[in-house]
Amino acid sequence: MLVTGCASSVAVADWNCDGLLDLIVGDIQGHVSVYLNEGTKKQYAFGKPVQLKANGKTIQVTHGDAGPCVADWDGDGLLDLIVGCGDGSVMFYRNIGTAKEPKLDEGQVLIPPGAIEYDGEKIPKTPTRGVRAKVCVVDYNGDGLPDLLVGDLSNQKPNKPDPTPEEKKKQAEAKKEMEKLQGEYGQLVQKIIGPNRVKDKDEAKKVSEQLNKVREKLMAAQKESGAEYETHGWVWLFLREPAAKKTAVR
């Protein structure tokens, strides 16, 4: 079992071109690490993680929550790194090394940041690009060019009737519970990504489990609170064109 903290996101690829599938893992802090397969094609044995660097600096994407994808983005026959970021943007790290010894260049922005709104007065009623981008590269329209599928997290106003007095009472109680849980959630997050975060792997695992439990309670309380928004995860399609134009389609 590999312990990478919470919100780990995994891509599978033969990173060092040795015929074995490796793991490329993004974490909540925004780092991307490679776990090379030191076993065989049928009996995997992954080595210690090595944080990937770009232009000599350890990768740490904006707002953390790195979601890596490995693909030949520039068509030169080498695997590149594409990473979804916590702010909704997507970064491209070109492989300027070789197939067996990848070396990543400084990151380029493929897709600009999205946004997530929590103010009831400002939350849109229509789908908008959100945050926590997770990426897949595929030739979606069969034109020979790689396109991007980008998943996200976004809030949107629901189309619901006004609550009854009894429902309003339950909603008020749920909102109080939400405030309490949000405080607990914030404290646990700091234990994982804060300056004084837990370093012991077993303790970090326990904190991650606690965080998941609080998150589940928080989501349940949010549902009961009659919140002025609903949380969605949209998937956006960015078609790549020869002139490098990008068109988003929900």
PDB file of C-alpha atoms in Angstrom:
ATOM      1  CA  MET A   1       0.000   0.000   0.000  1.00  0.00           C
ATOM      2  CA  LEU A   2       1.238   3.497  -0.897  1.00  0.00           C
ATOM      3  CA  VAL A   3       0.468   6.341   1.519  1.00  0.00           C
ATOM      4  CA  THR A   4       0.523   9.743  -0.210  1.00  0.00           C
ATOM      5  CA  GLY A   5      -1.765  11.747   2.070  1.00  0.00           C
ATOM      6  CA  CYS A   6      -5.318  12.539   1.033  1.00  0.00           C
ATOM      7  CA  ALA A   7      -6.737  13.362  -2.416  1.00  0.00           C
ATOM      8  CA  SER A   8      -4.117  11.318  -4.286  1.00  0.00           C
ATOM      9  CA  SER A   9      -4.687  11.105  -8.038  1.00  0.00           C
ATOM     10  CA  VAL A  10      -3.016   8.409 -10.117  1.00  0.00           C
ATOM     11  CA  ALA A  11      -1.878   7.980 -13.712  1.00  0.00           C
ATOM     12  CA  VAL A  12      -0.406   4.772 -15.113  1.00  0.00           C
ATOM     13  CA  ALA A  13       2.355   4.839 -17.744  1.00  0.00           C
ATOM     14  CA  ASP A  14       5.710   3.321 -18.651  1.00  0.00           C
ATOM     15  CA  TRP A  15       7.561   6.399 -17.396  1.00  0.00           C
ATOM     16  CA  ASN A  16      11.129   5.174 -18.033  1.00  0.00           C
ATOM     17  CA  CYS A  17      10.406   3.090 -21.141  1.00  0.00           C
ATOM     18  CA  ASP A  18      11.527  -0.237 -19.631  1.00  0.00           C
ATOM     19  CA  GLY A  19       8.393  -2.128 -20.660  1.00  0.00           C
ATOM     20  CA  LEU A  20       6.850  -1.977 -17.164  1.00  0.00           C
ATOM     21  CA  LEU A  21       3.931   0.139 -16.023  1.00  0.00           C
ATOM     22  CA  ASP A  22       4.739   2.741 -13.360  1.00  0.00           C
ATOM     23  CA  LEU A  23       2.589   4.959 -11.153  1.00  0.00           C
ATOM     24  CA  ILE A  24       2.579   8.759 -11.408  1.00  0.00           C
ATOM     25  CA  VAL A  25       0.798  10.135  -8.336  1.00  0.00           C
ATOM     26  CA  GLY A  26      -0.377  13.662  -7.545  1.00  0.00           C
ATOM     27  CA  ASP A  27      -1.112  14.665  -3.949  1.00  0.00           C
ATOM     28  CA  ILE A  28      -3.027  17.303  -1.985  1.00  0.00           C
ATOM     29  CA  GLN A  29       0.087  19.453  -1.612  1.00  0.00           C
ATOM     30  CA  GLY A  30       0.403  19.802  -5.390  1.00  0.00           C
ATOM     31  CA  HIS A  31       3.425  17.545  -5.859  1.00  0.00           C
ATOM     32  CA  VAL A  32       3.704  14.807  -8.472  1.00  0.00           C
ATOM     33  CA  SER A  33       5.775  11.687  -7.716  1.00  0.00           C
ATOM     34  CA  VAL A  34       6.732   8.648  -9.773  1.00  0.00           C
ATOM     35  CA  TYR A  35       6.748   5.138  -8.323  1.00  0.00           C
ATOM     36  CA  LEU A  36       8.829   3.004 -10.693  1.00  0.00           C
ATOM     37  CA  ASN A  37       7.834  -0.628 -11.085  1.00  0.00           C
ATOM     38  CA  GLU A  38      10.842  -2.648  -9.968  1.00  0.00           C
ATOM     39  CA  GLY A  39       9.016  -5.941 -10.356  1.00  0.00           C
ATOM     40  CA  THR A  40       7.607  -7.562 -13.490  1.00  0.00           C
ATOM     41  CA  LYS A  41       4.624  -7.126 -15.809  1.00  0.00           C
ATOM     42  CA  LYS A  42       2.597  -9.576 -13.722  1.00  0.00           C
ATOM     43  CA  GLN A  43       4.047  -8.999 -10.258  1.00  0.00           C
ATOM     44  CA  TYR A  44       4.269  -5.310  -9.536  1.00  0.00           C
ATOM     45  CA  ALA A  45       6.793  -4.069  -6.982  1.00  0.00           C
ATOM     46  CA  PHE A  46       6.903  -0.290  -6.760  1.00  0.00           C
ATOM     47  CA  GLY A  47       9.967   1.518  -5.497  1.00  0.00           C
ATOM     48  CA  LYS A  48      10.170   4.577  -3.314  1.00  0.00           C
ATOM     49  CA  PRO A  49       8.479   7.741  -4.633  1.00  0.00           C
ATOM     50  CA  VAL A  50      10.565  10.334  -6.423  1.00  0.00           C
ATOM     51  CA  GLN A  51       9.086  13.817  -6.697  1.00  0.00           C
ATOM     52  CA  LEU A  52       9.176  15.039 -10.274  1.00  0.00           C
ATOM     53  CA  LYS A  53      10.950  18.277 -11.136  1.00  0.00           C
ATOM     54  CA  ALA A  54      10.436  20.768 -13.962  1.00  0.00           C
ATOM     55  CA  ASN A  55      13.281  23.016 -15.043  1.00  0.00           C
ATOM     56  CA  GLY A  56      15.193  21.795 -11.990  1.00  0.00           C
ATOM     57  CA  LYS A  57      12.502  22.718  -9.452  1.00  0.00           C
ATOM     58  CA  THR A  58      10.143  20.348  -7.636  1.00  0.00           C
ATOM     59  CA  ILE A  59       6.675  20.534  -9.164  1.00  0.00           C
ATOM     60  CA  GLN A  60       4.046  22.026  -6.870  1.00  0.00           C
ATOM     61  CA  VAL A  61       0.961  23.181  -8.751  1.00  0.00           C
ATOM     62  CA  THR A  62      -1.206  26.155  -7.804  1.00  0.00           C
ATOM     63  CA  HIS A  63      -3.602  25.516  -4.894  1.00  0.00           C
ATOM     64  CA  GLY A  64      -2.338  21.933  -4.601  1.00  0.00           C
ATOM     65  CA  ASP A  65      -4.517  18.912  -5.425  1.00  0.00           C
ATOM     66  CA  ALA A  66      -2.378  17.763  -8.372  1.00  0.00           C
ATOM     67  CA  GLY A  67      -4.113  15.521 -10.907  1.00  0.00           C
ATOM     68  CA  PRO A  68      -1.471  14.113 -13.296  1.00  0.00           C
ATOM     69  CA  CYS A  69      -1.895  12.618 -16.746  1.00  0.00           C
ATOM     70  CA  VAL A  70       0.884  11.235 -18.947  1.00  0.00           C
ATOM     71  CA  ALA A  71       0.670  11.573 -22.741  1.00  0.00           C
ATOM     72  CA  ASP A  72       2.660  12.672 -25.776  1.00  0.00           C
ATOM     73  CA  TRP A  73       1.123  16.146 -25.964  1.00  0.00           C
ATOM     74  CA  ASP A  74       3.509  17.710 -28.493  1.00  0.00           C
ATOM     75  CA  GLY A  75       3.763  14.730 -30.845  1.00  0.00           C
ATOM     76  CA  ASP A  76       7.523  14.198 -30.562  1.00  0.00           C
ATOM     77  CA  GLY A  77       7.232  10.569 -29.463  1.00  0.00           C
ATOM     78  CA  LEU A  78       8.130  11.275 -25.813  1.00  0.00           C
ATOM     79  CA  LEU A  79       5.786  11.095 -22.836  1.00  0.00           C
ATOM     80  CA  ASP A  80       4.980  14.501 -21.365  1.00  0.00           C
ATOM     81  CA  LEU A  81       3.284  15.405 -18.083  1.00  0.00           C
ATOM     82  CA  ILE A  82      -0.063  17.219 -17.984  1.00  0.00           C
ATOM     83  CA  VAL A  83      -1.357  18.196 -14.535  1.00  0.00           C
ATOM     84  CA  GLY A  84      -4.738  19.451 -13.341  1.00  0.00           C
ATOM     85  CA  CYS A  85      -4.427  21.983 -10.508  1.00  0.00           C
ATOM     86  CA  GLY A  86      -6.434  22.938  -7.453  1.00  0.00           C
ATOM     87  CA  ASP A  87      -7.394  26.293  -8.975  1.00  0.00           C
ATOM     88  CA  GLY A  88      -8.896  24.558 -12.019  1.00  0.00           C
ATOM     89  CA  SER A  89      -6.019  25.295 -14.383  1.00  0.00           C
ATOM     90  CA  VAL A  90      -4.145  22.684 -16.425  1.00  0.00           C
ATOM     91  CA  MET A  91      -0.345  22.700 -16.786  1.00  0.00           C
ATOM     92  CA  PHE A  92       1.832  21.120 -19.497  1.00  0.00           C
ATOM     93  CA  TYR A  93       5.370  19.962 -18.708  1.00  0.00           C
ATOM     94  CA  ARG A  94       7.222  19.026 -21.914  1.00  0.00           C
ATOM     95  CA  ASN A  95       9.686  16.144 -21.831  1.00  0.00           C
ATOM     96  CA  ILE A  96      12.960  17.578 -23.118  1.00  0.00           C
ATOM     97  CA  GLY A  97      14.917  14.495 -22.094  1.00  0.00           C
ATOM     98  CA  THR A  98      14.651  11.010 -23.583  1.00  0.00           C
ATOM     99  CA  ALA A  99      12.176   8.142 -23.418  1.00  0.00           C
ATOM    100  CA  LYS A 100      14.308   6.287 -20.865  1.00  0.00           C
ATOM    101  CA  GLU A 101      15.372   9.365 -18.902  1.00  0.00           C
ATOM    102  CA  PRO A 102      12.540  11.905 -18.950  1.00  0.00           C
ATOM    103  CA  LYS A 103      13.410  15.506 -18.100  1.00  0.00           C
ATOM    104  CA  LEU A 104      10.645  18.065 -17.760  1.00  0.00           C
ATOM    105  CA  ASP A 105      10.787  21.653 -18.948  1.00  0.00           C
ATOM    106  CA  GLU A 106       9.186  24.574 -17.120  1.00  0.00           C
ATOM    107  CA  GLY A 107       5.399  24.336 -16.979  1.00  0.00           C
ATOM    108  CA  GLN A 108       3.101  26.026 -19.497  1.00  0.00           C
ATOM    109  CA  VAL A 109      -0.545  26.880 -18.857  1.00  0.00           C
ATOM    110  CA  LEU A 110      -2.851  24.963 -21.209  1.00  0.00           C
ATOM    111  CA  ILE A 111      -6.123  25.910 -19.524  1.00  0.00           C
ATOM    112  CA  PRO A 112      -6.537  28.972 -17.256  1.00  0.00           C
ATOM    113  CA  PRO A 113      -7.925  28.717 -13.700  1.00  0.00           C
ATOM    114  CA  GLY A 114     -11.590  28.138 -13.026  1.00  0.00           C
ATOM    115  CA  ALA A 115     -13.492  29.427  -9.986  1.00  0.00           C
ATOM    116  CA  ILE A 116     -15.863  28.268  -7.278  1.00  0.00           C
ATOM    117  CA  GLU A 117     -18.325  30.599  -5.563  1.00  0.00           C
ATOM    118  CA  TYR A 118     -19.833  30.157  -2.094  1.00  0.00           C
ATOM    119  CA  ASP A 119     -21.691  33.466  -1.800  1.00  0.00           C
ATOM    120  CA  GLY A 120     -25.361  32.681  -2.450  1.00  0.00           C
ATOM    121  CA  GLU A 121     -25.861  36.003  -4.205  1.00  0.00           C
ATOM    122  CA  LYS A 122     -23.056  35.322  -6.675  1.00  0.00           C
ATOM    123  CA  ILE A 123     -23.454  31.606  -7.377  1.00  0.00           C
ATOM    124  CA  PRO A 124     -24.519  31.151 -11.029  1.00  0.00           C
ATOM    125  CA  LYS A 125     -27.567  29.237 -12.204  1.00  0.00           C
ATOM    126  CA  THR A 126     -25.742  27.862 -15.237  1.00  0.00           C
ATOM    127  CA  PRO A 127     -22.712  25.533 -15.347  1.00  0.00           C
ATOM    128  CA  THR A 128     -19.360  27.291 -15.021  1.00  0.00           C
ATOM    129  CA  ARG A 129     -15.814  25.907 -14.942  1.00  0.00           C
ATOM    130  CA  GLY A 130     -14.748  25.094 -11.406  1.00  0.00           C
ATOM    131  CA  VAL A 131     -11.674  23.991  -9.486  1.00  0.00           C
ATOM    132  CA  ARG A 132      -9.737  20.775  -8.650  1.00  0.00           C
ATOM    133  CA  ALA A 133      -9.084  19.944 -12.304  1.00  0.00           C
ATOM    134  CA  LYS A 134      -8.581  16.275 -13.204  1.00  0.00           C
ATOM    135  CA  VAL A 135      -7.348  15.606 -16.728  1.00  0.00           C
ATOM    136  CA  CYS A 136      -7.554  12.965 -19.433  1.00  0.00           C
ATOM    137  CA  VAL A 137      -5.804  13.308 -22.828  1.00  0.00           C
ATOM    138  CA  VAL A 138      -7.484  11.652 -25.819  1.00  0.00           C
ATOM    139  CA  ASP A 139      -8.103  12.314 -29.514  1.00  0.00           C
ATOM    140  CA  TYR A 140     -11.799  12.930 -28.858  1.00  0.00           C
ATOM    141  CA  ASN A 141     -12.860  13.872 -32.397  1.00  0.00           C
ATOM    142  CA  GLY A 142     -10.462  11.628 -34.319  1.00  0.00           C
ATOM    143  CA  ASP A 143      -8.586  14.425 -36.090  1.00  0.00           C
ATOM    144  CA  GLY A 144      -5.145  13.186 -35.047  1.00  0.00           C
ATOM    145  CA  LEU A 145      -4.637  15.859 -32.383  1.00  0.00           C
ATOM    146  CA  PRO A 146      -4.764  15.230 -28.606  1.00  0.00           C
ATOM    147  CA  ASP A 147      -7.682  16.897 -26.838  1.00  0.00           C
ATOM    148  CA  LEU A 148      -8.381  17.490 -23.142  1.00  0.00           C
ATOM    149  CA  LEU A 149     -11.199  16.189 -20.974  1.00  0.00           C
ATOM    150  CA  VAL A 150     -11.186  18.124 -17.701  1.00  0.00           C
ATOM    151  CA  GLY A 151     -13.268  17.216 -14.673  1.00  0.00           C
ATOM    152  CA  ASP A 152     -13.885  19.817 -11.969  1.00  0.00           C
ATOM    153  CA  LEU A 153     -15.740  20.826  -8.804  1.00  0.00           C
ATOM    154  CA  SER A 154     -18.287  23.641  -9.057  1.00  0.00           C
ATOM    155  CA  ASN A 155     -21.286  25.157  -7.278  1.00  0.00           C
ATOM    156  CA  GLN A 156     -24.605  26.044  -8.914  1.00  0.00           C
ATOM    157  CA  LYS A 157     -27.921  27.438  -7.702  1.00  0.00           C
ATOM    158  CA  PRO A 158     -30.641  24.753  -7.594  1.00  0.00           C
ATOM    159  CA  ASN A 159     -34.147  25.219  -8.965  1.00  0.00           C
ATOM    160  CA  LYS A 160     -36.190  24.446  -5.840  1.00  0.00           C
ATOM    161  CA  PRO A 161     -39.423  25.769  -4.250  1.00  0.00           C
ATOM    162  CA  ASP A 162     -39.279  27.883  -1.074  1.00  0.00           C
ATOM    163  CA  PRO A 163     -38.970  25.776   2.139  1.00  0.00           C
ATOM    164  CA  THR A 164     -41.848  25.357   4.615  1.00  0.00           C
ATOM    165  CA  PRO A 165     -41.512  26.691   8.221  1.00  0.00           C
ATOM    166  CA  GLU A 166     -40.706  23.173   9.453  1.00  0.00           C
ATOM    167  CA  GLU A 167     -38.059  22.752   6.752  1.00  0.00           C
ATOM    168  CA  LYS A 168     -36.539  26.131   7.658  1.00  0.00           C
ATOM    169  CA  LYS A 169     -36.167  24.980  11.284  1.00  0.00           C
ATOM    170  CA  LYS A 170     -34.359  21.793  10.238  1.00  0.00           C
ATOM    171  CA  GLN A 171     -32.183  23.797   7.873  1.00  0.00           C
ATOM    172  CA  ALA A 172     -31.140  26.165  10.663  1.00  0.00           C
ATOM    173  CA  GLU A 173     -30.093  23.210  12.850  1.00  0.00           C
ATOM    174  CA  ALA A 174     -28.167  21.686   9.973  1.00  0.00           C
ATOM    175  CA  LYS A 175     -26.346  24.981   9.325  1.00  0.00           C
ATOM    176  CA  LYS A 176     -25.144  25.058  12.946  1.00  0.00           C
ATOM    177  CA  GLU A 177     -23.858  21.520  12.548  1.00  0.00           C
ATOM    178  CA  MET A 178     -22.120  22.567   9.320  1.00  0.00           C
ATOM    179  CA  GLU A 179     -20.268  25.379  11.091  1.00  0.00           C
ATOM    180  CA  LYS A 180     -19.008  22.943  13.716  1.00  0.00           C
ATOM    181  CA  LEU A 181     -17.932  20.385  11.120  1.00  0.00           C
ATOM    182  CA  GLN A 182     -16.224  23.016   8.964  1.00  0.00           C
ATOM    183  CA  GLY A 183     -14.067  23.944  11.950  1.00  0.00           C
ATOM    184  CA  GLU A 184     -13.098  20.310  12.502  1.00  0.00           C
ATOM    185  CA  TYR A 185     -12.443  19.856   8.789  1.00  0.00           C
ATOM    186  CA  GLY A 186     -10.136  22.869   8.652  1.00  0.00           C
ATOM    187  CA  GLN A 187      -8.108  21.652  11.620  1.00  0.00           C
ATOM    188  CA  LEU A 188      -7.662  18.209  10.064  1.00  0.00           C
ATOM    189  CA  VAL A 189      -6.614  19.679   6.723  1.00  0.00           C
ATOM    190  CA  GLN A 190      -3.923  21.713   8.472  1.00  0.00           C
ATOM    191  CA  LYS A 191      -2.612  18.521  10.044  1.00  0.00           C
ATOM    192  CA  ILE A 192      -2.062  17.177   6.529  1.00  0.00           C
ATOM    193  CA  ILE A 193      -0.883  20.195   4.512  1.00  0.00           C
ATOM    194  CA  GLY A 194      -0.180  22.893   7.120  1.00  0.00           C
ATOM    195  CA  PRO A 195       3.265  24.063   8.252  1.00  0.00           C
ATOM    196  CA  ASN A 196       3.095  21.762  11.301  1.00  0.00           C
ATOM    197  CA  ARG A 197       1.579  18.829   9.427  1.00  0.00           C
ATOM    198  CA  VAL A 198       1.848  15.268  10.703  1.00  0.00           C
ATOM    199  CA  LYS A 199       4.945  13.538   9.341  1.00  0.00           C
ATOM    200  CA  ASP A 200       4.461  10.036  10.710  1.00  0.00           C
ATOM    201  CA  LYS A 201       2.829   7.914   7.960  1.00  0.00           C
ATOM    202  CA  ASP A 202       0.605   5.912  10.307  1.00  0.00           C
ATOM    203  CA  GLU A 203      -0.601   9.054  12.064  1.00  0.00           C
ATOM    204  CA  ALA A 204      -1.157  10.771   8.690  1.00  0.00           C
ATOM    205  CA  LYS A 205      -3.268   7.806   7.609  1.00  0.00           C
ATOM    206  CA  LYS A 206      -5.434   8.140  10.739  1.00  0.00           C
ATOM    207  CA  VAL A 207      -5.871  11.861  10.114  1.00  0.00           C
ATOM    208  CA  SER A 208      -6.898  11.141   6.491  1.00  0.00           C
ATOM    209  CA  GLU A 209      -9.491   8.635   7.705  1.00  0.00           C
ATOM    210  CA  GLN A 210     -10.850  11.191  10.192  1.00  0.00           C
ATOM    211  CA  LEU A 211     -10.950  13.773   7.413  1.00  0.00           C
ATOM    212  CA  ASN A 212     -13.007  11.468   5.204  1.00  0.00           C
ATOM    213  CA  LYS A 213     -15.506  10.827   8.010  1.00  0.00           C
ATOM    214  CA  VAL A 214     -15.895  14.549   8.736  1.00  0.00           C
ATOM    215  CA  ARG A 215     -16.287  15.222   4.994  1.00  0.00           C
ATOM    216  CA  GLU A 216     -19.139  12.699   4.789  1.00  0.00           C
ATOM    217  CA  LYS A 217     -20.902  14.293   7.774  1.00  0.00           C
ATOM    218  CA  LEU A 218     -20.342  17.739   6.286  1.00  0.00           C
ATOM    219  CA  MET A 219     -21.876  16.725   2.964  1.00  0.00           C
ATOM    220  CA  ALA A 220     -24.897  15.235   4.755  1.00  0.00           C
ATOM    221  CA  ALA A 221     -25.361  18.395   6.838  1.00  0.00           C
ATOM    222  CA  GLN A 222     -25.024  20.533   3.723  1.00  0.00           C
ATOM    223  CA  LYS A 223     -27.769  18.537   2.048  1.00  0.00           C
ATOM    224  CA  GLU A 224     -30.083  19.051   5.053  1.00  0.00           C
ATOM    225  CA  SER A 225     -29.241  22.742   5.415  1.00  0.00           C
ATOM    226  CA  GLY A 226     -31.086  23.830   2.303  1.00  0.00           C
ATOM    227  CA  ALA A 227     -27.887  25.421   1.069  1.00  0.00           C
ATOM    228  CA  GLU A 228     -28.224  28.032  -1.620  1.00  0.00           C
ATOM    229  CA  TYR A 229     -26.123  25.941  -3.943  1.00  0.00           C
ATOM    230  CA  GLU A 230     -25.503  22.418  -5.134  1.00  0.00           C
ATOM    231  CA  THR A 231     -22.035  21.000  -5.701  1.00  0.00           C
ATOM    232  CA  HIS A 232     -21.404  19.422  -9.093  1.00  0.00           C
ATOM    233  CA  GLY A 233     -18.558  17.810 -10.953  1.00  0.00           C
ATOM    234  CA  TRP A 234     -18.721  18.766 -14.630  1.00  0.00           C
ATOM    235  CA  VAL A 235     -16.574  17.329 -17.397  1.00  0.00           C
ATOM    236  CA  TRP A 236     -15.383  19.849 -19.975  1.00  0.00           C
ATOM    237  CA  LEU A 237     -14.083  19.079 -23.450  1.00  0.00           C
ATOM    238  CA  PHE A 238     -11.283  21.239 -24.856  1.00  0.00           C
ATOM    239  CA  LEU A 239     -10.790  20.444 -28.533  1.00  0.00           C
ATOM    240  CA  ARG A 240      -7.318  21.154 -29.810  1.00  0.00           C
ATOM    241  CA  GLU A 241      -7.066  22.896 -33.148  1.00  0.00           C
ATOM    242  CA  PRO A 242      -4.019  23.309 -35.414  1.00  0.00           C
ATOM    243  CA  ALA A 243      -3.861  27.020 -34.562  1.00  0.00           C
ATOM    244  CA  ALA A 244      -3.726  26.072 -30.832  1.00  0.00           C
ATOM    245  CA  LYS A 245      -7.203  27.469 -30.214  1.00  0.00           C
ATOM    246  CA  LYS A 246      -9.138  25.786 -27.420  1.00  0.00           C
ATOM    247  CA  THR A 247     -12.896  25.401 -27.323  1.00  0.00           C
ATOM    248  CA  ALA A 248     -14.672  24.243 -24.159  1.00  0.00           C
ATOM    249  CA  VAL A 249     -17.863  22.220 -24.394  1.00  0.00           C
ATOM    250  CA  ARG A 250     -19.661  20.925 -21.320  1.00  0.00           C
TER     251      ARG A 250
END
